[in-house]
XYZ file of C-alpha atoms in Angstrom:
506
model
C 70.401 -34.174 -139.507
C 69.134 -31.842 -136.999
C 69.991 -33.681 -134.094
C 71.589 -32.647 -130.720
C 73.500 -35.659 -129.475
C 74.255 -36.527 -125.685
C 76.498 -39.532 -125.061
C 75.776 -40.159 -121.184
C 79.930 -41.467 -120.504
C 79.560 -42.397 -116.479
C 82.310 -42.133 -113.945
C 83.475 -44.980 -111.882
C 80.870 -47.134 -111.870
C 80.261 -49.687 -109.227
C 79.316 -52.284 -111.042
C 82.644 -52.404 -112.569
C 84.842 -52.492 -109.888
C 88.147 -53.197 -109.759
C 88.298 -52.692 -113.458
C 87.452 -48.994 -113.250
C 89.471 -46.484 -110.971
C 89.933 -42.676 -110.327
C 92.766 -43.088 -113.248
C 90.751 -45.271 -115.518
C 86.736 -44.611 -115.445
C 84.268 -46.249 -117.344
C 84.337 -44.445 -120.702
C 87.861 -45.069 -120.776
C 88.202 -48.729 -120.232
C 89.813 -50.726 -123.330
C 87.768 -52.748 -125.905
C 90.279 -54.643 -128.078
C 92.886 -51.992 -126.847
C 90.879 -48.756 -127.307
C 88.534 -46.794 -125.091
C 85.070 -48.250 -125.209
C 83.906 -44.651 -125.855
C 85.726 -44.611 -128.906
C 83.087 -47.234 -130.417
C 80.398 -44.696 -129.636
C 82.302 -41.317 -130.851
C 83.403 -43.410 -134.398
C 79.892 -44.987 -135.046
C 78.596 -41.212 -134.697
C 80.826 -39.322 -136.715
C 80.634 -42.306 -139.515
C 76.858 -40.546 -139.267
C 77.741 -37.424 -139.725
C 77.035 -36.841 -136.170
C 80.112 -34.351 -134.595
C 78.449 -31.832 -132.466
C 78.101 -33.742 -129.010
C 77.898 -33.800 -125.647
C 79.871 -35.783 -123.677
C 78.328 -36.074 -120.022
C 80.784 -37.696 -117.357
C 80.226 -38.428 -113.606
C 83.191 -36.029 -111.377
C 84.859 -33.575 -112.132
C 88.655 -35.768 -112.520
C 87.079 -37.862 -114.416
C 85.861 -35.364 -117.273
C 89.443 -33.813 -117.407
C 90.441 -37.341 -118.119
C 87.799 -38.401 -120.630
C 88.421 -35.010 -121.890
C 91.662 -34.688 -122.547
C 91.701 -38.143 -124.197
C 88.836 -37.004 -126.411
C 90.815 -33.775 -127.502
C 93.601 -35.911 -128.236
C 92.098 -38.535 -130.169
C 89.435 -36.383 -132.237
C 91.016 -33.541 -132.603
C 89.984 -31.533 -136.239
C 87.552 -34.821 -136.240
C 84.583 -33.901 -133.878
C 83.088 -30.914 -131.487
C 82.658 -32.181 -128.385
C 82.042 -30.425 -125.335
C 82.504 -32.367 -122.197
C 80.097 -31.447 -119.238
C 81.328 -32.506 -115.610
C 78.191 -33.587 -113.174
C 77.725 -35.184 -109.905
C 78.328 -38.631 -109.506
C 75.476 -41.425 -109.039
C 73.069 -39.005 -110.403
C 71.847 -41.709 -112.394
C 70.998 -41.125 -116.273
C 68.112 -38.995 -116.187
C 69.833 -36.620 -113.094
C 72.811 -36.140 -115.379
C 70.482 -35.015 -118.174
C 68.511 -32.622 -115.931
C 71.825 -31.126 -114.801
C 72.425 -29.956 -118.169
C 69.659 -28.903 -119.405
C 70.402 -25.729 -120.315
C 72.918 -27.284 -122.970
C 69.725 -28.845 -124.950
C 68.350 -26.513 -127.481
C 67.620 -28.276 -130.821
C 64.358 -29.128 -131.901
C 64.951 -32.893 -131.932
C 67.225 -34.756 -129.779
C 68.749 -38.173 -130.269
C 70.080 -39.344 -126.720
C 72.337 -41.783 -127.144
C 71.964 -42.998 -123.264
C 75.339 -45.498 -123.680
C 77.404 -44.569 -120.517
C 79.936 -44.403 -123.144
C 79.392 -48.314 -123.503
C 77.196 -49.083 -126.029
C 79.554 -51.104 -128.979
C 77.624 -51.502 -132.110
C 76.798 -51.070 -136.203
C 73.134 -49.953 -135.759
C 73.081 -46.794 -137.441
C 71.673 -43.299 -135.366
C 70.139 -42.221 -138.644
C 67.604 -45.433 -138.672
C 66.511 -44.481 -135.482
C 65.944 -41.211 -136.282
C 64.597 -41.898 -139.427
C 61.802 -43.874 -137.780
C 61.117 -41.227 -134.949
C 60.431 -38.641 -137.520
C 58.116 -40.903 -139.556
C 55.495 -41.455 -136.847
C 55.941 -38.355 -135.281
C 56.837 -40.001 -132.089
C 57.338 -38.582 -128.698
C 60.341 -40.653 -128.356
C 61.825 -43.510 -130.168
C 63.578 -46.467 -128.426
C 65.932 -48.475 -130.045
C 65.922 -52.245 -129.590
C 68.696 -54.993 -130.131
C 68.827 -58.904 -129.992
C 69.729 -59.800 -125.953
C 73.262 -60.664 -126.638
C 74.329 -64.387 -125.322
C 76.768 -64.233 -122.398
C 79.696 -66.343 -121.908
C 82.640 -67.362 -123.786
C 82.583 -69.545 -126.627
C 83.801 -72.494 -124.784
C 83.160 -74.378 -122.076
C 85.936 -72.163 -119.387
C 84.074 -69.521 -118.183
C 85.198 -65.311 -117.818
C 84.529 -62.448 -115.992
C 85.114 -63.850 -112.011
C 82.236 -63.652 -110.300
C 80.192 -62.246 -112.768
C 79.659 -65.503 -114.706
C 77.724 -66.022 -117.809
C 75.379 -68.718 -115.487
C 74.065 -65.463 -113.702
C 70.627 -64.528 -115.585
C 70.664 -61.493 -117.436
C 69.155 -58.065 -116.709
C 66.901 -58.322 -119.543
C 63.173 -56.414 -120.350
C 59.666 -57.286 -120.431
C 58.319 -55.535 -123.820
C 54.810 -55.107 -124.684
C 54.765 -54.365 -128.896
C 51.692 -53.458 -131.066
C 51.096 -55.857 -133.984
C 53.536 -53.760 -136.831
C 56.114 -53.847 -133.818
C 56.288 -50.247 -134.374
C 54.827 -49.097 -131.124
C 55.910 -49.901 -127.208
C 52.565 -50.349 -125.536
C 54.519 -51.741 -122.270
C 57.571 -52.147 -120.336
C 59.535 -53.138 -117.674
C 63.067 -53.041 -117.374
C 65.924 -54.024 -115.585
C 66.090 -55.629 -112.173
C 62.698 -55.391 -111.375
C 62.073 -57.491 -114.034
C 65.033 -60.083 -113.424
C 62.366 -62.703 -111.389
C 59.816 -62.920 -113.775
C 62.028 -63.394 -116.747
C 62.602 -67.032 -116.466
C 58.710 -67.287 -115.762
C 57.492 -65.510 -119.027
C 60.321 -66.884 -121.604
C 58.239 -70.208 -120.052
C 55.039 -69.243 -120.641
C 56.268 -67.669 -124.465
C 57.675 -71.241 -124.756
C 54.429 -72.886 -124.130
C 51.712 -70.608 -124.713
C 49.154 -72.516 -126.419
C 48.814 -74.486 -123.400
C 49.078 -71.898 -120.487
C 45.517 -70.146 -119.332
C 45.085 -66.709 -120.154
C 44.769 -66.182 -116.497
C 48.467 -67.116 -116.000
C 50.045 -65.136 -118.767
C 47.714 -62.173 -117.766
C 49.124 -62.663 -113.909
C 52.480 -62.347 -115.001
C 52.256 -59.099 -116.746
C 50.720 -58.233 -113.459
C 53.546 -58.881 -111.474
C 55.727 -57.265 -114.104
C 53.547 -54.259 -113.632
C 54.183 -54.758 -109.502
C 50.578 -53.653 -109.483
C 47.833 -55.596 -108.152
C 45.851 -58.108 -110.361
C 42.744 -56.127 -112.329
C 39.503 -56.480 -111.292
C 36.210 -57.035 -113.715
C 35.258 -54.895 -115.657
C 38.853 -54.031 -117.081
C 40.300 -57.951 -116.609
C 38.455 -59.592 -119.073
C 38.858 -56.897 -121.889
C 42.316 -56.788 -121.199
C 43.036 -60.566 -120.720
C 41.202 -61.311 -124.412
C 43.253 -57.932 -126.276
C 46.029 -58.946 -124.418
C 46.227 -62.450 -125.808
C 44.934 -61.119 -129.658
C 47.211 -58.155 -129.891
C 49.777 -57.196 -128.241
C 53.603 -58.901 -128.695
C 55.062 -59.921 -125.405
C 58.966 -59.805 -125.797
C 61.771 -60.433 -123.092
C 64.659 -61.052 -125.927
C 65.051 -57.575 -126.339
C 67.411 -55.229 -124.647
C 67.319 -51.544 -124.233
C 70.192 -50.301 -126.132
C 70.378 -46.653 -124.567
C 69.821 -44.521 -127.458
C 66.911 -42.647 -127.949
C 64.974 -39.147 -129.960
C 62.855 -37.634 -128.215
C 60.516 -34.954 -129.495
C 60.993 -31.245 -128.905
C 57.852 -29.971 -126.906
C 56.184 -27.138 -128.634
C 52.993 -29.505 -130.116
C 52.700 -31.467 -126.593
C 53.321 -29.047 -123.969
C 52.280 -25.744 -125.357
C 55.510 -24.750 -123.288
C 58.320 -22.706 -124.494
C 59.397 -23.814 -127.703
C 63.272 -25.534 -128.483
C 62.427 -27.560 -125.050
C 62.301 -31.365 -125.474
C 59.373 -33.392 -123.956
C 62.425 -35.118 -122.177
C 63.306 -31.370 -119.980
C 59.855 -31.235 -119.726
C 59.526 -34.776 -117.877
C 62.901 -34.092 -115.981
C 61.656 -30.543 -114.726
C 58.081 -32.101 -113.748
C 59.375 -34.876 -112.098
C 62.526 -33.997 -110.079
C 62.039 -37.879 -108.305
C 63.153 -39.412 -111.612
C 66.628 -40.932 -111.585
C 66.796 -43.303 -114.646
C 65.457 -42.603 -118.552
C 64.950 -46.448 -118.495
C 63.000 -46.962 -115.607
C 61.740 -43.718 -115.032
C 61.491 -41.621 -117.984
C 60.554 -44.376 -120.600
C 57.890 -46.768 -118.770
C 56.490 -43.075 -118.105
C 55.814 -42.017 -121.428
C 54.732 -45.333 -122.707
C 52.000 -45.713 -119.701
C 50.642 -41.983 -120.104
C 50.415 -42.414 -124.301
C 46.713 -42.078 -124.639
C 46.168 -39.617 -121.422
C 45.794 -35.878 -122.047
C 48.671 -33.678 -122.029
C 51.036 -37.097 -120.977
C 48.073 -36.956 -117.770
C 49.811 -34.435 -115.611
C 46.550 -34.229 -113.484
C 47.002 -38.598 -113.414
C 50.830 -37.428 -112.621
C 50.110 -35.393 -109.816
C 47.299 -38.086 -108.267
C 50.267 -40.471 -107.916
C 52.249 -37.718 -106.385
C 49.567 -36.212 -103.708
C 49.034 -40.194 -102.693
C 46.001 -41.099 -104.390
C 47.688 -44.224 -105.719
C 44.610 -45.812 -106.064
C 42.822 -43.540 -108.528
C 45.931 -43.424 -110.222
C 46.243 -47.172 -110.359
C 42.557 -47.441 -111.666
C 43.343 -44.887 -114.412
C 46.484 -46.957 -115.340
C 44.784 -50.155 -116.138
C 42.086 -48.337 -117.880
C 44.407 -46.808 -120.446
C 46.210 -50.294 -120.396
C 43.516 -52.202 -121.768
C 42.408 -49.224 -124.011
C 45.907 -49.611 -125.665
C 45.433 -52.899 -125.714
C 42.316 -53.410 -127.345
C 43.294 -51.097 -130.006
C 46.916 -51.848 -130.656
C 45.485 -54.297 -133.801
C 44.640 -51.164 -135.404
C 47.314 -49.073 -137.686
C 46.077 -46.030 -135.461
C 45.371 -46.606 -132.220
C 46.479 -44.058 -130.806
C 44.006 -41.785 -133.126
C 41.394 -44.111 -131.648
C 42.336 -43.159 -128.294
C 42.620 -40.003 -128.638
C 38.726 -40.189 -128.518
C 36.335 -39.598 -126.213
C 34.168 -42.448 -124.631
C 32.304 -44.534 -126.941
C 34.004 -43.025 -130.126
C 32.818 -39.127 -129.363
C 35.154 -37.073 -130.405
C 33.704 -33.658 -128.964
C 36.742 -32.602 -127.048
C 39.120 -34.657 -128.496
C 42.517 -36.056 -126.013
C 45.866 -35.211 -127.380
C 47.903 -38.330 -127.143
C 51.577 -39.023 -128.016
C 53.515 -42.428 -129.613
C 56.194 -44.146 -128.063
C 57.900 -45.891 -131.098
C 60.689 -48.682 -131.238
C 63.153 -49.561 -133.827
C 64.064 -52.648 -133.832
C 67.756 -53.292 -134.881
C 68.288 -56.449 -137.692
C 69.516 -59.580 -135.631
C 72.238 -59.754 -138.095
C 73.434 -56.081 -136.610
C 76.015 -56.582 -133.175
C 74.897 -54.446 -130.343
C 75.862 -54.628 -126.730
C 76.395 -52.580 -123.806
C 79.699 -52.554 -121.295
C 77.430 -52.334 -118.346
C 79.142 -55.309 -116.376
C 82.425 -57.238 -115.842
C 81.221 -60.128 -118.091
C 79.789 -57.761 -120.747
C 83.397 -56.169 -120.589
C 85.039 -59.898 -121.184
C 82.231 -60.530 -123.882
C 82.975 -57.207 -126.130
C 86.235 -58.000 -126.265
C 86.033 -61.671 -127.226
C 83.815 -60.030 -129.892
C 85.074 -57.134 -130.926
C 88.073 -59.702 -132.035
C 86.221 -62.368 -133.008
C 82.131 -62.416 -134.454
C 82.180 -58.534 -134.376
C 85.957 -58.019 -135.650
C 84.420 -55.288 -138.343
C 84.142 -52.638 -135.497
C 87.309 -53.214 -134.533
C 89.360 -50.957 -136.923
C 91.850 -53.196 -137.243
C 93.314 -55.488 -139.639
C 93.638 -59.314 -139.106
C 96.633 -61.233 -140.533
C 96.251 -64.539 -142.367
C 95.655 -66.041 -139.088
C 92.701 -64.082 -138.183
C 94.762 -62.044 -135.169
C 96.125 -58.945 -134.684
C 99.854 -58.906 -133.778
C 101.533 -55.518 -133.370
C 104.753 -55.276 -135.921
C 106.651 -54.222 -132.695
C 105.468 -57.215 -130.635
C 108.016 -60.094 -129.909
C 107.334 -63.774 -129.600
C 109.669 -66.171 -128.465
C 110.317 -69.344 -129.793
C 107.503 -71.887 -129.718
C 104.724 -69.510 -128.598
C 101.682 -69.553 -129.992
C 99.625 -66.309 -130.596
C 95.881 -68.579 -131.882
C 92.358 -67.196 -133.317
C 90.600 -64.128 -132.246
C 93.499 -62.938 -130.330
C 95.195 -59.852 -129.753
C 99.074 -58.315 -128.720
C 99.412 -55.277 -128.527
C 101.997 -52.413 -129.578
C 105.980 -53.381 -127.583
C 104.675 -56.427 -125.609
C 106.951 -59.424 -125.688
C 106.072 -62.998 -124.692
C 109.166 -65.940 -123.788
C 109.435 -69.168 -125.371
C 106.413 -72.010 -125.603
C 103.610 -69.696 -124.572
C 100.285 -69.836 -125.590
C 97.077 -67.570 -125.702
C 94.014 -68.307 -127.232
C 90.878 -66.178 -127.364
C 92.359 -63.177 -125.596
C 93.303 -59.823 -125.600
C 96.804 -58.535 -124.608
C 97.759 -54.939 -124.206
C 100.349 -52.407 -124.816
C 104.239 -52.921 -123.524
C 103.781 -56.241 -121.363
C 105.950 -57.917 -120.571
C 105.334 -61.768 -120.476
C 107.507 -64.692 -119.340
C 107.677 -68.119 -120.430
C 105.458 -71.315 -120.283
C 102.805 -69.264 -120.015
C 98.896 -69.874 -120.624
C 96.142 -67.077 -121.122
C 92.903 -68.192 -122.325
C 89.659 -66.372 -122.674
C 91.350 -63.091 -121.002
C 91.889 -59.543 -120.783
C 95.049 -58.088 -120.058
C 95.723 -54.695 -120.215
C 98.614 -52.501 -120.666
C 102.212 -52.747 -118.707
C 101.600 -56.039 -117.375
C 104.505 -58.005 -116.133
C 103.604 -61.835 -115.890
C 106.644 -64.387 -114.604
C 107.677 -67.801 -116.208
C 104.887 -70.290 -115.459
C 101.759 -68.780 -115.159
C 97.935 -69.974 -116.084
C 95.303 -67.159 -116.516
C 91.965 -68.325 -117.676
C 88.611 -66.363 -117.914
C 89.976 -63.443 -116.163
C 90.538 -59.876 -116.564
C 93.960 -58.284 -115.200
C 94.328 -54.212 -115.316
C 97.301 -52.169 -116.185
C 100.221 -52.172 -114.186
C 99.381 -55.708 -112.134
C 102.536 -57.916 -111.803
C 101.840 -61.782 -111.072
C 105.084 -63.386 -109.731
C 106.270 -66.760 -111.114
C 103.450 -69.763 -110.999
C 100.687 -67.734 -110.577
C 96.711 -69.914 -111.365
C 94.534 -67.527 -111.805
C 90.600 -68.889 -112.902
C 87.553 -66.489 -113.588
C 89.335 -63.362 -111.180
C 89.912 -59.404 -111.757
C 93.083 -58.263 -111.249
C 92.649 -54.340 -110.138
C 95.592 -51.976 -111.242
C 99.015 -52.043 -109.756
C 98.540 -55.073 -107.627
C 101.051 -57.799 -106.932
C 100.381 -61.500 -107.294
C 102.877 -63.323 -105.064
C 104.649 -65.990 -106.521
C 103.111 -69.799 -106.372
C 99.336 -68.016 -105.249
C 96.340 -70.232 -106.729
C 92.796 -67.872 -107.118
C 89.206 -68.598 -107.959
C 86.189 -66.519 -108.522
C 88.142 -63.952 -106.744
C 88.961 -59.744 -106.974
C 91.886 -58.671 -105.825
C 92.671 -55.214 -105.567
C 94.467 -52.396 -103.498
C 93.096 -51.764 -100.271
């Protein structure tokens, strides 16, 4: 497979604060007691994938990820690491090394080092290559927050929060992306369309059309293009916010769409062009599928938007919208809009395809992009997804380390996991949890639906529910902890009661 593969790893990201440090970034963060990048590097090399690039935010943290890779993979995988600025955001880190990207096809597995799944690169690939796509998006089932119970995890970050899910427009064969919008700007008009998909036969056209409007965050079309739109809209295209953006992508060298220099990618192309881009997901990708029928991915409709004439720009947009729309029932639309007006073909407009594959429901896929996505993959990764955890459950369906010690009457339950030299006192009990390396654990003590890492100390006593502690923390004797994060090397004092809170070192 003649693939170049980027894993995007991150640095300390924000969102994941107090779990990640200078000491412990993102890539490195443990999923059932290994680094969440691990998931990435093994599902990859079980491809035959092992030339990579590893692209981490700072400099300290790329020695760290780094060294750990060089460790763990050693006569496995060749990986160069590549050090760039932090908070350059996805597509910035890309553009920074650019000069690293020189095969003719490029899958970009855009994971921050978190995506956790059994999707296979090669499907992806093999579905870019067989409609000659542009670039090819991989899809997954939204995955379903929240432990399996009624106590809740991850602090503050609670599964009642709504989820940063997309709005996805799909052609017919649900082959082709005809329209997206991701992320947060998405997040209010989410509840509003999984409503209207609910109830459709009985909501006016108007309505539905409206929200894809405000999803757009353009205003509402005027006649001629509304009605064409609103009836092709309705008829053929697949509205979808169940779907989430799993961060790996192809994308097509640029030698038939550029007429540039050849061994580029359409994605250096688009980086160079448009130095304002930050993110491939809300940049780069609603991009390419909005300029699929336009000439030359419109650079002259490009540079309208950039020189201020929004408004010709916006004109253009809905007119290739309900183009794409009113063709999408055919198997080749995008031959039909590469077409002049009327069906004249005299000077014929190169256009590109934005593909999807979508993964199989019964496939796991999820991203560590958040504290409760962290609690999730672990409850998973030892319980529905245990298969990608490497390890293997006893008779009890847990994983207890051979060196691990329990003390009399304590009870290790389902889905749970102790890890190498930790020991536990007498009439303890964890359920639905995941305990790390070396802790250190007194007695009468109750973790549920929980994530402790490595060289914990816990005293007699204690009650940890829903909550995440990192490596090093010590809670004192009679410590309640309920849906907190513990950040590394603090100190619980002894008798302290905590909700919904994060405590960490000033």
């Amino acid at each position: 497979m003649d693939f170049q593969v980027v894993v995007l790893a991150g640095g300390t990201s924000k969102e994941l604060i107090p779990l990640v440090s200078n000491e412990v970034p993102k890539a490195l963060l443990p999923v059932a007691n290994r680094p969440v990048l691990s998931y990435v590097l093994e599902l990859l090399e079980q491809n035959n994938l092992k030339d990579l690039i590893v692209v981490v935010e700072g400099e300290d943290a790329a020695l760290r990820v780094g060294g750990w890779i060089s460790s763990a993979y050693v006569d496995r995988l060749h990986v160069e690491v590549a050090a760039v600025p932090e908070d350059v955001g996805t597509a910035g880190a890309l553009r920074a090394i650019g000069h690293h990207l020189t095969a003719h096809d490029i899958l970009v597995g855009v994971v921050s080092g978190d995506l956790v799944c059994d999707v296979p690169p090669g499907a992806v690939a093999a579905a870019h290559r067989r409609h000659d796509a542009v670039v090819t998006a991989m899809l997954c089932s939204a995955p379903v927050s929240g432990p399996s119970d009624s106590a809740s995890s991850g602090g503050k970050d609670k599964a009642k929060k709504p989820g940063r899910y997309n709005i996805i427009g799909l052609d017919p064969t649900r082959q082709f992306m005809l329209f997206i919008a991701a992320g947060a700007e998405v997040e209010k008009d989410v509840r509003v369309q999984k409503s209207i998909l609910r109830a459709v036969g009985q909501v006016c056209k108007s309505q539905l059309l409206e929200t894809l409007h405000s999803s757009l965050q353009t205003t509402p079309m005027r006649p001629p293009f509304c009605g064409i739109v609103e009836e092709n809209f309705i008829q053929n295209m697949e509205i979808r916010a169940d779907l989430m953006d799993a961060h790996l992508y192809a994308f097509k060298r640029s030698e038939s769409l550029f007429r540039l220099v050849a061994q580029r990618s359409v994605l250096q192309d688009i980086l160079d062009q448009k130095e304002n881009f930050h993110s491939l997901r809300q940049d780069v990708l609603p991009f390419l599928v909005r300029s699929q029928l336009r000439s030359e991915l419109s650079l002259d409709g490009a540079q309208a938007e950039e020189n201020g004439n929004d408004k010709a720009a916006s004109l253009d947009n809905k007119v290739m919208l309900s183009q794409l729309m009113a063709n999408a029932s055919s198997q080749s639309f995008h031959e039909h809009g590469a077409m002049g007006p009327n069906g004249f073909v005299p000077f014929p407009r190169k256009t590109h395809k934005c593909c999807v594959y979508i993964a199989s429901k019964s496939k796991y896929c999820a991203r560590l992009n958040s504290i409760q996505a962290f609690s999730d993959i672990n409850r998973d990764v030892i319980g529905e997804a245990s298969h990608l955890s490497g390890y293997s459950f006893s008779a009890h369906n847990n994983i207890i380390h051979p060196s691990a010690v329990l003390g009399s009457k304590t009870t290790v339950g389902p889905q749970c996991m102790l890890g190498e030299g930790s020991q536990m006192g007498d009439k303890c009990s964890v359920k639905r949890s995941v305990l790390g390396r070396h802790c250190r654990i007194g007695s009468n003590v109750k973790v549920v639906n929980s994530v402790i890492m490595d060289h914990v100390t816990i005293g007699d006593g204690c009650s940890i529910q829903g909550s995440v502690i990192c490596s090093n923390v010590q809670l004192q004797d009679r410590v309640v902890l309920k849906d907190c994060q513990v950040g590394a090397g603090f100190v619980v004092s002894a008798g302290s009661e905590y909700k919904g809170e994060s405590l960490a070192k000033k």
